[in-house]
Structure formats: C-alpha cells, structure tokens
Amino acid sequence: MAREDLVIRIAGEAGEGVLITGQMVTQATARAGYYVLTDSVPPAEIKGGYSFFQIRLGEKRLRARGDVVDVLLAFNQEAFDNSIEQLRQGGILIYDSAELSPPESDRYRSYAVPLTDIAKNQVELALAKNMVAVGVVAGLFGLDPEHVRRLLRESKLAKKGEDILNKNLKAVDLGYGFVQENVTERGSLEVRPSKLEGRVVLSGNQAVALGALVAGCRRYAGYPITPATDIMEFLADELPKVGGAVVQAEDEIAAIGMVVGASYAGQKSMTATSGPGVSLMTEMLGLASMAEIPSVVIDCQRAGPSTGMPTRHEQGDLNIAVYGAHGEVQRVVLAPTSVMDCFWTTIDAFNLAEEFQLPAIVLQDTVLAVRTESIPRPDLSKVQLAQRRTFTYREDGPEHYLRYQITPDGVSQMAIPGTAGGAYVATGLEHTQAANTSSDARNHSAMTEKRFLKLDGVLAKAPPAHEYGDPSAEVGFLTWGSTLGAVSEAIDRLAERGIKAHALAPRLVWPLPTHQIDPFLNGKRVVIVPEVNYTGQFAQLLKTHYQNVEFTRLNVYGGQPFAVSGIVEAVAPAAERVPNGTVVASRTEATVS
C-alpha cells in the first residue's frame, strides 16, 4: 500500500559523497513527480566529520523535514551511531557491509549492501560508491532508474569523459539491481507521485539569489561564511550575465562598505552573511540609516554566539537585526518561511530598501539556506519593482538641492553622483536638509522624526503575513521564519485530535506589523510563540507592543529545528484545557528530533 510520504537519511563522513547522493536523489524524485523537501547537516570541520542529507518525498506539499526516518542509509559506523535513534520502529537500515556490522535488532529491518566492494570490484572506480548508493535509494523508493541516468548525463560527470560517465551509470544500475534482488517488502516504501508539472528544485540560498536578480540587484559584495556562501557563488556565475558584478571582500566590514558605496552610486546592492558577519556590520548599517542609503543584507542565521555551531540551526539574530546599533536607527527586518518565500521576500527587501532609502535585513536561517524544495516556477508577471525617488535637475527648480528635504512621508529625492545640480555630502554626521553637518538640537529632532516617519510607509507596504489553520480557533500560534513549516503540520495533527488551531507568521517582523497581528489575536485564548532560541526573542518583541497579552513561549535551542511531534505533545495538553479567561501564560520547552 502506498504511503503519503517517506523520509530517507543518507549519513556518512564528509567527503564520502553524502551530499551528491542526496542531491541526485532529490532531483530524480522531483522529476518523477513527487513533492520534495530536504535537509542537510554538514560537519563544522573542514574535512571529515559526521554529516547527513535527509530527503522527504510525498504526494502532497511538505512543510517540515519529518520527525522520524523511514530508511537510514549508513556509510560508516559513525553515521550509524549518530542516526539510528531517529530510525522509526519498523524502519529499514541499509549499510555498507565493508564499513560496519550493526547489532541485530527487532526494531528495524537491516540489509547489508557491499557499496564499497561493488564500486571497487565491479565498477572499478572506488569513488563511485556514492553512485551505487543512489541506485540503492532509487530501488528502495521504486524510482525509475532512467531519471537518475538522465541526471548523470546532464551533470558535470559528463564532462569528465565517456569512461567516467559510463562507470557511474554502471554503478547506479548495480545499486538498483542489488535492491531488486535482495531487499524484500519494498511495497511499504512506495509513495504515489503527483506528476507535478512546471516545478523546479531550489534551495533557499538559490531562491534568495534569484530573487535578488529579479529585483534588479547588480552589485554584490561578500565574505565567505557558512551557511551564506552559496548565495555569493550563485551570483558570481549569474550577475555578470546581466551586467552586474560580485566582489569577494577581505572581510564583512569591507563587504557592507562596498554595498553602501555601490548603492550611493546608484546600483541596487546586497550582501549575505551570518550572525558573526552581522555583528561586524552594525556600525556601517547605522551609516546607511543616517545617510539614507538603500542596502540589503541577508542574514543566514546559525547557532551562536561567537563561532557557535556554524552548520546548526537557530533563530538567534532577531534582536541584533532589530536593535543592533548605537543610537536609534531606521531599518526593515523581514523573515521568509519557505524556499518560495525566500524568492519573494528578497524582492520585498529590495523594494522597501529602495522606496524608503534605508537598510533592509532578511532573516533567513540555516534550515532554509540549505533546504531544497520542489516548488512551482515563480510567476514573474506578478513581480512589481519599486525604484528609489531620484533627483533630476530642472532649470525652473529650487536653487539649492535639498538631499534630506523634510517631506510628508519622510522620503527625499536622492541624487546619483554626477547628476547636474545634485552634489551633496553623504555622511554619518547629523545634517540639515541641505546635507550640511549640524549639531543643532531642533534640527536633530526634526531629522530624527523625518527618518522614523518612513517606517509608517513601510508598514503601509508590508508584505502579507502567512496564515494557516482555522481562523475561528481559540488556540493561536504566532511564529516567524522557517518554524512556520513545523507549526503548520502540527496544526494538522492537532486537528486530528479535535483541537482547532490557527497560525500567523508575519513576513515583516520590524517594524512590527500590528495591523496584521491585531485581527489574529481577536478571539484567541491561548497564544503560543514557537521559536528556535533560548530567550524567546520574538515573544519579547511582541510583549513590548502587547503588554496586556500573555504569550506562551515554546522554545528549542539544541541546534535543530522543531519536531512536529514536539510541538503537538507540548501544546496539546494546554490546548485541550482552553480557559474561560484571556490566555494561558507558561514557559514550555518542546522536544526535538
């Protein structure tokens, strides 16, 4: 009997081909018509160390990576030791018989596959071990091996010569054949494909980069950092094709300086980094705010503080994104919730930065950065681009150009260097409307009010929030970022228990879109705020605006995203006892897989 979804984890040592195995299987399953959602956790070490690539495929849209593993493919002993607890009761263990000998267990079925021996002795190419594994996975899931063969012919392997390509094709066929001959009861692993048309497989980082290209970004400056580097690498290939340029700076401070400088010169500009980089960029972001220069920063959050756990997940940068500066700054902070959302939210960031002449920070996270999903091709006919308000010289215009002229919406005309009559000094010092430095108290008050006035316009242009569940429910989830995926699936499971729930995830998290949150709170008696951090940063931000509302915090902070089951088990007892008062206040810690 076919199932709705399946989860396979490919685990091994970095360098064994775990990543390429997962990527090949992902592409093959997507082409076969499945919804696909993946997660990968590489080691923090430069070489070696435990890593895994997890693939969930199904007949319906998937929103989370899956709580348990149906099939574990272990390349070595360390992979087995680190992943066996996640294998579900009755699951299947596939292991390389040359690398480990797991103990017998009635909790799962195990099959020894001579991955290394097949690669060395039959394919005569030891490095093809991972392609044998791809064939094994294709056989387990009932995939047409022709999908995999076609991918190989289209891959970089085809450029390495016919001999190498043919050996890898042979490796796939041998792995597939081994499963057909030796693995029984494969029917329990079959999932019905949906025969999806017009879909692409993208990672969150790729979606961000594509969104930047569509938004008109033509200058990118960055410094390599996990997990944001993929964005720079993607744009290094694509930006020159549209007349743009990528610069690898000497550090994050130089990178954000180049972004601000390029934007001052009239180019839409962006950088991408992670928490340590944002820490270094805070002073320059203050300059962009004071000088009113559009700048876009993608923060791929990871577990901190300091170097922390570079390849692990956390939503720990909300506070620095909102408040990270000396003085009071004006900025926009957005948070995408899915791979598709990464594309559209990046466009929103450019639009808001350009229209209101301020920095925009996109709080992506590790889960979204490395996740791949099969998504519909973005409908580019729906893209609307905002342009900055620029100065054009007119003979009948004012005698002096007022770069920081006080206007009803706080936005002034910005001259591109070289524009006749548009000379001005962009400075981090306080200034008059004519851009002359000033320490006058009245002027500082007026200019501060001007800059903050722009945030009213940002709220009016706020991208719509994501909602899920039953709007009439008394149990509500207020969340942000990729956590919405696990929350959405938790709502479905709660509904199976007869518990109605409703979720809201604002894509604009600063300035806080109270006009979106107020209607959501109406009628809610339990309001739960799930987030992957210790201190409840979003809950604290909400509390500054809603002092009379009690929010139930739900936090995990082990470097992994929420498990759907963890949310359900933590929330269900409270949700089943919805009081007749206002809302329940408690501190709960969910479990994670």
Coordinates of C-alpha atoms in Angstrom, one line a residue:
M1 CA 0.0 0.0 0.0
A2 CA 1.4 3.4 -1.0
R3 CA 2.1 6.0 1.7
E4 CA 1.6 9.7 1.7
D5 CA 5.3 10.5 2.5
L6 CA 8.6 8.9 3.2
V7 CA 11.8 10.1 4.8
I8 CA 15.3 8.8 4.0
R9 CA 18.5 9.8 5.6
I10 CA 21.8 9.3 3.9
A11 CA 24.6 9.6 6.5
G12 CA 28.3 9.3 6.4
E13 CA 31.6 11.2 6.6
A14 CA 32.1 14.4 4.7
G15 CA 33.9 13.5 1.5
E16 CA 32.1 10.2 1.1
G17 CA 29.6 11.6 -1.3
V18 CA 26.7 12.1 1.1
L19 CA 25.8 15.5 -0.4
I20 CA 25.9 14.5 -4.1
T21 CA 24.0 11.3 -3.3
G22 CA 21.2 13.3 -1.7
Q23 CA 21.2 15.9 -4.4
M24 CA 20.9 13.3 -7.1
V25 CA 18.1 11.5 -5.4
T26 CA 16.3 14.8 -4.8
Q27 CA 16.4 15.8 -8.4
A28 CA 15.3 12.3 -9.5
T29 CA 12.3 12.2 -7.2
A30 CA 11.3 15.7 -8.1
R31 CA 11.4 14.8 -11.8
A32 CA 9.4 11.7 -11.1
G33 CA 6.6 13.9 -9.9
Y34 CA 7.0 14.0 -6.1
Y35 CA 6.9 16.9 -3.7
V36 CA 10.3 17.0 -2.2
L37 CA 11.8 18.7 0.9
T38 CA 15.3 18.1 2.1
D39 CA 17.6 19.0 5.0
S40 CA 21.3 18.6 5.2
V41 CA 23.7 18.9 8.1
P42 CA 27.4 19.0 7.1
P43 CA 30.1 19.0 9.8
A44 CA 31.8 22.1 11.0
E45 CA 35.2 20.6 10.3
I46 CA 36.9 21.5 7.1
K47 CA 37.5 17.8 6.3
G48 CA 35.8 14.7 7.7
G49 CA 33.2 14.6 10.4
Y50 CA 29.6 13.2 10.5
S51 CA 27.1 14.6 8.0
F52 CA 23.7 13.7 6.7
F53 CA 21.3 14.5 3.9
Q54 CA 17.7 13.9 4.6
I55 CA 15.0 13.7 1.9
R56 CA 11.3 13.7 2.5
L57 CA 9.1 13.0 -0.5
G58 CA 5.3 12.8 -0.8
E59 CA 2.2 13.2 -2.8
K60 CA 1.2 16.5 -1.1
R61 CA 3.1 19.7 -0.3
L62 CA 5.6 19.2 2.5
R63 CA 6.4 21.8 5.1
A64 CA 8.9 20.2 7.5
R65 CA 11.7 17.7 7.2
G66 CA 9.9 14.8 9.0
D67 CA 10.3 13.7 12.7
V68 CA 11.4 10.2 12.1
V69 CA 13.4 8.4 9.4
D70 CA 11.9 5.6 7.4
V71 CA 15.1 4.5 5.7
L72 CA 18.6 5.0 7.0
L73 CA 21.5 4.6 4.6
A74 CA 24.7 4.5 6.7
F75 CA 28.0 4.7 5.0
N76 CA 30.0 4.0 8.2
Q77 CA 29.9 3.3 11.9
E78 CA 29.8 6.9 13.0
A79 CA 26.8 7.5 10.7
F80 CA 25.0 4.5 12.3
D81 CA 25.8 5.7 15.8
N82 CA 24.5 9.2 15.2
S83 CA 21.4 8.4 13.3
I84 CA 20.0 5.1 14.5
E85 CA 17.8 6.6 17.2
Q86 CA 15.9 8.6 14.5
L87 CA 15.0 5.4 12.6
R88 CA 11.4 4.6 13.3
Q89 CA 10.1 1.4 14.6
G90 CA 9.8 -1.0 11.7
G91 CA 12.1 1.2 9.5
I92 CA 14.8 0.0 7.2
L93 CA 18.6 0.2 7.7
I94 CA 20.8 -0.1 4.7
Y95 CA 24.5 -0.1 5.5
D96 CA 27.9 -0.6 3.7
S97 CA 28.9 -4.1 4.8
A98 CA 32.6 -3.2 4.4
E99 CA 32.4 -0.4 6.9
L100 CA 30.2 -1.6 9.8
S101 CA 28.4 -4.5 11.3
P102 CA 25.4 -3.3 13.3
P103 CA 24.0 -5.4 16.1
E104 CA 20.8 -7.4 15.4
S105 CA 17.6 -5.6 16.4
D106 CA 13.9 -6.4 16.1
R107 CA 13.2 -2.6 16.0
Y108 CA 14.1 -2.3 12.3
R109 CA 14.9 -4.4 9.3
S110 CA 18.6 -4.3 8.1
Y111 CA 20.2 -5.0 4.8
A112 CA 23.9 -5.2 4.2
V113 CA 24.9 -3.7 0.8
P114 CA 28.5 -4.0 -0.4
L115 CA 28.7 -0.4 -1.5
T116 CA 32.5 -0.2 -1.3
D117 CA 33.0 -3.7 -2.8
I118 CA 30.7 -3.0 -5.8
A119 CA 32.4 0.3 -6.5
K120 CA 35.9 -1.2 -6.3
N121 CA 35.5 -4.6 -7.9
Q122 CA 32.6 -4.4 -10.3
V123 CA 32.6 -0.7 -11.3
E124 CA 36.4 -0.5 -10.9
L125 CA 36.1 3.1 -9.5
A126 CA 36.2 3.4 -5.7
L127 CA 34.8 7.0 -5.9
A128 CA 31.6 5.6 -7.5
K129 CA 30.5 4.3 -4.1
N130 CA 28.0 7.2 -3.8
M131 CA 26.5 6.4 -7.2
V132 CA 25.9 2.8 -6.1
A133 CA 24.1 4.3 -3.1
V134 CA 22.0 6.5 -5.5
G135 CA 20.9 3.3 -7.3
V136 CA 20.1 1.6 -4.0
V137 CA 17.9 4.6 -3.0
A138 CA 16.2 4.6 -6.4
G139 CA 15.4 0.9 -6.0
L140 CA 14.1 1.3 -2.5
F141 CA 11.7 4.0 -3.5
G142 CA 10.6 2.4 -6.7
L143 CA 12.0 5.2 -8.8
D144 CA 12.6 4.8 -12.5
P145 CA 16.4 4.5 -12.8
E146 CA 16.2 6.3 -16.1
H147 CA 15.5 9.5 -14.2
V148 CA 18.9 9.0 -12.5
R149 CA 20.7 8.1 -15.7
R150 CA 19.4 11.2 -17.4
L151 CA 20.6 13.4 -14.5
L152 CA 24.0 11.8 -14.7
R153 CA 24.2 12.6 -18.4
E154 CA 23.3 16.2 -17.7
S155 CA 25.7 16.6 -14.8
K156 CA 29.4 17.6 -14.6
L157 CA 30.4 14.0 -14.8
A158 CA 29.5 14.0 -18.5
K159 CA 32.4 16.5 -19.0
K160 CA 34.9 14.1 -17.4
G161 CA 34.8 11.7 -20.4
E162 CA 32.8 8.8 -21.6
D163 CA 34.6 6.3 -19.5
I164 CA 33.9 8.1 -16.2
L165 CA 30.3 8.7 -17.1
N166 CA 29.7 5.1 -18.1
K167 CA 31.3 3.8 -14.9
N168 CA 29.0 6.0 -12.8
L169 CA 26.0 4.8 -14.9
K170 CA 27.0 1.2 -14.2
A171 CA 27.3 2.0 -10.5
V172 CA 23.7 3.2 -10.4
D173 CA 22.5 0.2 -12.3
L174 CA 24.3 -2.2 -10.0
G175 CA 22.9 -0.5 -6.9
Y176 CA 19.4 -0.6 -8.3
G177 CA 19.8 -4.2 -9.3
F178 CA 21.1 -5.2 -5.8
V179 CA 17.9 -3.9 -4.2
Q180 CA 15.7 -5.6 -6.7
E181 CA 17.3 -8.9 -5.9
N182 CA 18.0 -8.7 -2.2
V183 CA 15.6 -6.3 -0.5
T184 CA 12.1 -7.6 0.2
E185 CA 8.9 -5.8 1.2
R186 CA 9.7 -2.8 -0.8
G187 CA 6.0 -2.1 -1.2
S188 CA 5.8 -0.4 2.2
L189 CA 8.2 2.2 0.8
E190 CA 6.2 3.2 -2.2
V191 CA 4.7 6.7 -2.4
R192 CA 2.3 7.9 -5.1
P193 CA 3.8 10.7 -7.2
S194 CA 1.7 13.7 -8.1
K195 CA 3.0 14.1 -11.7
L196 CA 3.7 17.7 -11.0
E197 CA 4.3 20.0 -13.9
G198 CA 6.2 23.3 -14.1
R199 CA 8.2 22.8 -10.9
V200 CA 11.8 23.5 -10.1
V201 CA 14.0 22.3 -7.3
L202 CA 15.7 25.1 -5.5
S203 CA 17.5 25.7 -2.2
G204 CA 16.7 28.7 0.0
N205 CA 20.0 30.3 -0.9
Q206 CA 19.4 29.8 -4.6
A207 CA 15.9 31.3 -4.2
V208 CA 17.4 34.4 -2.4
A209 CA 19.9 34.8 -5.2
L210 CA 17.3 34.5 -7.9
G211 CA 15.1 37.0 -6.0
A212 CA 18.0 39.5 -5.9
L213 CA 18.5 39.1 -9.7
V214 CA 14.8 39.7 -10.4
A215 CA 14.7 42.6 -8.0
G216 CA 17.5 44.3 -10.1
C217 CA 20.5 43.7 -7.8
R218 CA 23.6 44.4 -9.9
R219 CA 26.3 44.6 -7.2
Y220 CA 27.1 42.0 -4.6
A221 CA 29.9 42.2 -2.1
G222 CA 30.5 39.5 0.5
Y223 CA 32.9 37.4 2.5
P224 CA 32.6 33.6 2.7
I225 CA 30.7 32.3 5.7
T226 CA 28.6 29.3 6.5
P227 CA 25.8 28.9 5.5
A228 CA 25.6 32.0 3.3
T229 CA 28.4 31.4 0.8
D230 CA 26.2 29.6 -1.7
I231 CA 24.5 32.9 -2.4
M232 CA 27.7 34.6 -3.4
E233 CA 28.8 31.5 -5.5
F234 CA 25.5 31.5 -7.4
L235 CA 25.6 35.2 -8.1
A236 CA 29.2 35.0 -9.2
D237 CA 28.0 32.9 -12.1
E238 CA 24.8 34.8 -12.8
L239 CA 25.4 38.5 -12.1
P240 CA 28.0 39.1 -14.9
K241 CA 25.4 37.8 -17.4
V242 CA 23.2 40.8 -16.7
G243 CA 25.9 43.4 -16.4
G244 CA 26.5 43.0 -12.7
A245 CA 29.5 42.2 -10.6
V246 CA 30.4 40.2 -7.5
V247 CA 33.3 41.2 -5.2
Q248 CA 34.8 38.9 -2.6
A249 CA 35.9 41.4 0.1
E250 CA 38.6 40.9 2.7
D251 CA 36.1 40.8 5.5
E252 CA 32.4 41.6 6.3
I253 CA 33.1 45.2 7.2
A254 CA 34.6 45.8 3.8
A255 CA 31.7 44.0 2.2
I256 CA 29.0 46.1 3.7
G257 CA 31.0 49.2 2.9
M258 CA 31.1 48.2 -0.7
V259 CA 27.3 47.6 -0.7
V260 CA 26.6 51.0 0.8
G261 CA 29.1 52.7 -1.6
A262 CA 27.6 51.0 -4.7
S263 CA 24.1 51.9 -3.6
Y264 CA 25.2 55.5 -3.1
A265 CA 26.4 55.4 -6.7
G266 CA 23.0 54.3 -7.9
Q267 CA 23.3 50.5 -8.0
K268 CA 20.9 48.1 -6.2
S269 CA 23.3 46.3 -3.9
M270 CA 23.3 43.4 -1.5
T271 CA 25.5 41.2 0.8
A272 CA 24.8 37.9 2.5
T273 CA 26.4 36.8 5.8
S274 CA 25.6 35.0 9.1
G275 CA 25.4 36.2 12.7
P276 CA 29.2 36.9 13.2
G277 CA 29.2 39.0 10.0
V278 CA 26.1 41.0 11.1
S279 CA 27.9 41.8 14.3
L280 CA 30.7 43.3 12.3
M281 CA 28.4 45.2 10.0
T282 CA 26.3 47.1 12.6
E283 CA 28.2 50.4 12.5
M284 CA 28.0 50.5 8.7
L285 CA 24.3 49.7 8.9
G286 CA 24.0 52.7 11.1
L287 CA 25.7 54.8 8.4
A288 CA 23.2 53.5 5.8
S289 CA 20.4 54.5 8.1
M290 CA 21.7 58.0 8.9
A291 CA 22.8 58.7 5.3
E292 CA 19.5 57.2 4.0
I293 CA 21.2 54.8 1.5
P294 CA 19.3 51.6 0.4
S295 CA 21.2 48.5 1.4
V296 CA 20.1 44.8 1.6
V297 CA 21.6 42.3 4.0
I298 CA 20.8 38.6 4.0
D299 CA 21.5 37.0 7.4
C300 CA 21.5 33.2 7.2
Q301 CA 21.2 32.7 10.9
R302 CA 23.2 29.9 12.6
A303 CA 23.7 28.7 16.2
G304 CA 25.7 31.1 18.2
P305 CA 27.1 33.1 19.9
S306 CA 30.6 33.7 18.6
T307 CA 31.6 31.0 16.2
G308 CA 29.0 28.8 17.8
M309 CA 27.9 25.8 15.7
P310 CA 28.4 27.1 12.1
T311 CA 26.3 24.3 10.5
R312 CA 23.5 24.1 13.0
H313 CA 20.1 25.9 13.1
E314 CA 19.0 28.8 15.4
Q315 CA 16.7 31.8 15.2
G316 CA 19.0 33.8 17.4
D317 CA 19.6 37.0 15.4
L318 CA 16.3 38.8 15.7
N319 CA 17.5 41.1 18.5
I320 CA 20.6 42.2 16.6
A321 CA 18.7 42.7 13.4
V322 CA 16.1 44.9 15.1
Y323 CA 18.2 46.7 17.7
G324 CA 21.9 46.2 16.7
A325 CA 23.2 49.7 16.5
H326 CA 24.3 52.6 18.7
G327 CA 21.7 55.3 18.7
E328 CA 18.2 54.9 17.2
V329 CA 18.2 53.6 13.6
Q330 CA 15.6 53.0 11.0
R331 CA 15.6 49.7 9.2
V332 CA 13.4 46.9 7.9
V333 CA 13.6 43.3 9.0
L334 CA 11.9 40.5 7.1
A335 CA 11.7 36.7 7.6
P336 CA 10.9 34.2 4.9
T337 CA 9.1 31.0 5.9
S338 CA 9.9 28.7 2.9
V339 CA 12.1 28.3 -0.1
M340 CA 9.5 30.0 -2.3
D341 CA 9.2 32.7 0.3
C342 CA 12.9 33.3 0.1
F343 CA 12.5 34.4 -3.5
W344 CA 9.6 36.8 -2.9
T345 CA 10.9 38.2 0.4
T346 CA 14.2 39.1 -1.1
I347 CA 12.3 41.1 -3.7
D348 CA 10.3 42.7 -0.9
A349 CA 13.5 43.7 0.8
F350 CA 14.9 45.5 -2.2
N351 CA 11.6 47.2 -2.8
L352 CA 11.3 48.5 0.7
A353 CA 15.0 49.5 0.9
E354 CA 14.8 51.4 -2.4
E355 CA 11.5 53.1 -1.8
F356 CA 12.2 54.2 1.7
Q357 CA 16.0 54.6 1.4
L358 CA 17.1 52.5 4.4
P359 CA 18.7 49.2 5.2
A360 CA 16.7 46.0 4.9
I361 CA 17.7 42.8 6.6
V362 CA 16.3 39.4 5.6
L363 CA 16.5 36.9 8.5
Q364 CA 16.9 33.7 6.7
D365 CA 18.2 30.7 8.7
T366 CA 20.3 27.6 8.3
V367 CA 17.2 25.3 7.7
L368 CA 16.1 27.5 4.8
A369 CA 19.5 28.2 3.5
V370 CA 20.4 24.5 2.9
R371 CA 16.9 23.2 2.3
T372 CA 15.7 22.3 -1.2
E373 CA 12.1 22.1 -2.2
S374 CA 10.2 21.3 -5.3
I375 CA 8.2 24.5 -5.9
P376 CA 6.2 26.0 -8.7
R377 CA 8.1 28.2 -11.0
P378 CA 7.7 31.8 -9.7
D379 CA 5.2 33.8 -11.7
L380 CA 7.4 36.7 -12.8
S381 CA 4.3 38.5 -14.2
K382 CA 3.4 39.2 -10.5
V383 CA 6.7 40.9 -9.8
Q384 CA 6.4 44.7 -9.1
L385 CA 9.6 46.6 -8.5
A386 CA 9.9 49.8 -6.6
Q387 CA 12.5 52.4 -7.5
R388 CA 14.2 55.0 -5.4
R389 CA 13.0 58.5 -5.6
T390 CA 15.8 60.3 -7.6
F391 CA 16.7 63.9 -8.2
T392 CA 16.6 65.3 -11.7
Y393 CA 17.8 68.8 -12.4
R394 CA 15.3 71.3 -13.7
E395 CA 16.1 74.9 -14.7
D396 CA 12.9 76.1 -13.0
G397 CA 13.6 74.0 -9.9
P398 CA 14.8 75.1 -6.5
E399 CA 18.1 77.0 -6.4
H400 CA 19.7 74.5 -4.0
Y401 CA 19.3 70.7 -3.9
L402 CA 17.9 69.5 -0.5
R403 CA 19.0 65.9 -0.3
Y404 CA 17.3 65.4 3.1
Q405 CA 14.3 67.6 2.5
I406 CA 11.6 67.0 5.0
T407 CA 8.6 65.6 3.2
P408 CA 5.1 64.3 4.2
D409 CA 6.3 60.6 4.0
G410 CA 9.9 61.2 5.2
V411 CA 11.4 60.2 1.8
S412 CA 13.6 62.7 -0.1
Q413 CA 14.9 62.8 -3.6
M414 CA 18.3 61.0 -3.9
A415 CA 20.8 62.3 -6.5
I416 CA 23.1 59.9 -8.3
P417 CA 26.7 61.2 -8.2
G418 CA 27.3 63.2 -11.4
T419 CA 23.7 64.5 -11.6
A420 CA 23.8 68.2 -12.6
G421 CA 22.8 70.3 -9.6
G422 CA 22.7 67.2 -7.3
A423 CA 26.0 67.5 -5.4
Y424 CA 25.8 66.6 -1.7
V425 CA 27.8 65.0 1.0
A426 CA 26.6 61.7 2.4
T427 CA 27.8 61.5 5.9
G428 CA 27.2 59.7 9.2
L429 CA 27.1 63.0 11.0
E430 CA 23.8 64.6 11.7
H431 CA 22.9 67.0 8.9
T432 CA 20.5 69.6 7.7
Q433 CA 18.1 69.3 4.8
A434 CA 20.9 70.5 2.5
A435 CA 23.2 67.8 3.8
N436 CA 25.4 70.2 5.8
T437 CA 26.6 68.8 9.2
S438 CA 24.8 70.2 12.2
S439 CA 24.6 69.6 15.9
D440 CA 21.6 71.9 16.4
A441 CA 19.0 70.4 18.8
R442 CA 16.0 71.4 16.8
N443 CA 17.5 70.2 13.6
H444 CA 18.4 66.8 15.1
S445 CA 14.8 66.4 16.4
A446 CA 13.3 67.3 13.0
M447 CA 15.6 64.9 11.1
T448 CA 15.1 62.1 13.6
E449 CA 11.3 62.5 13.1
K450 CA 11.8 62.6 9.4
R451 CA 13.7 59.3 9.3
F452 CA 11.3 57.5 11.6
L453 CA 8.3 58.7 9.6
K454 CA 9.5 56.4 6.8
L455 CA 8.6 53.4 9.0
D456 CA 4.9 54.3 8.7
G457 CA 5.2 54.0 5.0
V458 CA 7.0 50.6 5.4
L459 CA 4.0 49.3 7.5
A460 CA 1.6 50.5 4.8
K461 CA 3.6 48.5 2.2
A462 CA 4.1 45.4 4.5
P463 CA 4.0 42.1 2.6
P464 CA 1.1 40.0 3.6
A465 CA 1.6 37.6 6.5
H466 CA 1.2 33.9 6.2
E467 CA -1.7 32.2 7.9
Y468 CA -2.6 28.6 8.4
G469 CA -5.4 26.7 10.1
D470 CA -8.8 27.7 11.3
P471 CA -9.2 31.5 11.9
S472 CA -12.0 30.8 14.4
A473 CA -9.8 28.7 16.6
E474 CA -9.1 29.9 20.2
V475 CA -5.6 28.4 20.1
G476 CA -3.1 30.5 18.1
F477 CA 0.5 30.2 17.1
L478 CA 2.4 33.4 16.4
T479 CA 5.7 32.4 14.8
W480 CA 8.3 33.6 12.3
G481 CA 10.7 32.2 9.8
S482 CA 11.1 28.5 8.9
T483 CA 9.4 27.4 12.1
L484 CA 6.0 28.0 10.4
G485 CA 6.5 24.8 8.5
A486 CA 6.6 22.6 11.6
V487 CA 3.8 24.6 13.1
S488 CA 1.6 24.1 10.1
E489 CA 2.0 20.3 10.2
A490 CA 1.4 20.4 14.0
I491 CA -1.9 22.2 13.4
D492 CA -2.9 19.4 11.0
R493 CA -2.1 16.8 13.7
L494 CA -3.9 18.7 16.4
A495 CA -7.0 18.8 14.1
E496 CA -6.9 15.0 14.0
R497 CA -7.3 15.2 17.8
G498 CA -10.2 17.5 17.5
I499 CA -8.2 20.6 18.5
K500 CA -8.6 23.7 16.3
A501 CA -5.6 25.9 15.9
H502 CA -4.6 29.0 13.8
A503 CA -1.1 30.2 12.9
L504 CA 0.2 33.6 11.8
A505 CA 3.8 34.3 10.6
P506 CA 4.4 37.9 9.7
R507 CA 7.0 38.2 6.9
L508 CA 7.7 41.8 8.1
V509 CA 8.9 41.5 11.7
W510 CA 10.2 45.0 12.1
P511 CA 8.6 47.5 12.3
L512 CA 6.2 45.1 13.9
P513 CA 3.0 44.9 11.7
T514 CA 0.4 45.3 14.5
H515 CA -2.2 45.8 11.8
Q516 CA -1.7 42.2 10.8
I517 CA -1.4 40.8 14.4
D518 CA -4.3 42.6 16.0
P519 CA -7.0 40.8 14.0
F520 CA -5.2 37.5 14.6
L521 CA -5.3 38.0 18.4
N522 CA -9.0 38.6 18.5
G523 CA -10.8 35.6 19.9
K524 CA -7.6 33.8 20.9
R525 CA -7.4 32.4 24.4
V526 CA -4.1 30.6 24.1
V527 CA -1.3 32.3 22.1
I528 CA 1.8 30.2 21.6
V529 CA 5.1 31.7 20.3
P530 CA 7.4 28.9 19.0
E531 CA 10.9 29.9 18.0
V532 CA 14.4 28.2 17.9
N533 CA 16.2 30.2 20.6
Y534 CA 16.5 30.2 24.4
T535 CA 15.3 33.7 25.3
G536 CA 12.1 33.9 23.2
Q537 CA 13.2 36.9 21.2
F538 CA 10.1 37.2 19.1
A539 CA 7.9 36.8 22.2
Q540 CA 9.8 39.6 23.9
L541 CA 9.3 41.8 20.8
L542 CA 5.6 41.1 20.8
K543 CA 5.4 41.9 24.6
T544 CA 6.8 45.4 24.0
H545 CA 3.7 46.1 21.9
Y546 CA 1.1 43.9 23.7
Q547 CA 1.7 44.4 27.4
N548 CA -1.8 43.1 28.3
V549 CA -1.4 39.8 26.3
E550 CA 0.2 36.8 27.9
F551 CA 2.2 34.7 25.3
T552 CA 3.1 31.1 25.9
R553 CA 6.7 30.6 24.9
L554 CA 7.7 27.4 23.2
N555 CA 11.5 27.2 22.7
V556 CA 14.1 24.7 21.4
Y557 CA 17.8 25.5 21.3
G558 CA 19.8 22.4 20.5
G559 CA 20.8 23.4 17.0
Q560 CA 18.0 21.6 15.3
P561 CA 14.6 22.8 14.1
F562 CA 11.3 21.9 15.8
A563 CA 10.0 18.4 15.5
V564 CA 6.3 18.5 14.6
S565 CA 5.6 15.9 17.3
G566 CA 7.4 18.0 19.8
I567 CA 5.1 20.9 19.2
V568 CA 2.0 18.7 19.3
E569 CA 3.0 17.0 22.6
A570 CA 3.9 20.3 24.2
V571 CA 0.8 22.2 23.1
A572 CA -2.0 19.6 23.2
P573 CA -2.4 19.4 27.0
A574 CA -2.7 23.2 27.3
A575 CA -4.9 23.5 24.2
E576 CA -7.3 20.8 25.5
R577 CA -7.8 23.0 28.6
V578 CA -8.6 26.3 26.9
P579 CA -9.7 28.5 29.9
N580 CA -12.5 31.0 30.0
G581 CA -10.1 33.8 30.8
T582 CA -7.9 35.6 28.4
V583 CA -4.8 33.5 27.6
V584 CA -2.6 30.9 29.2
A585 CA 0.9 32.1 30.2
S586 CA 3.6 29.5 30.7
R587 CA 7.2 28.6 29.7
T588 CA 7.3 25.3 27.8
E589 CA 10.3 23.5 26.2
A590 CA 9.5 21.2 23.4
T591 CA 11.4 18.1 22.4
V592 CA 13.3 17.9 19.2
S593 CA 14.3 15.0 16.9

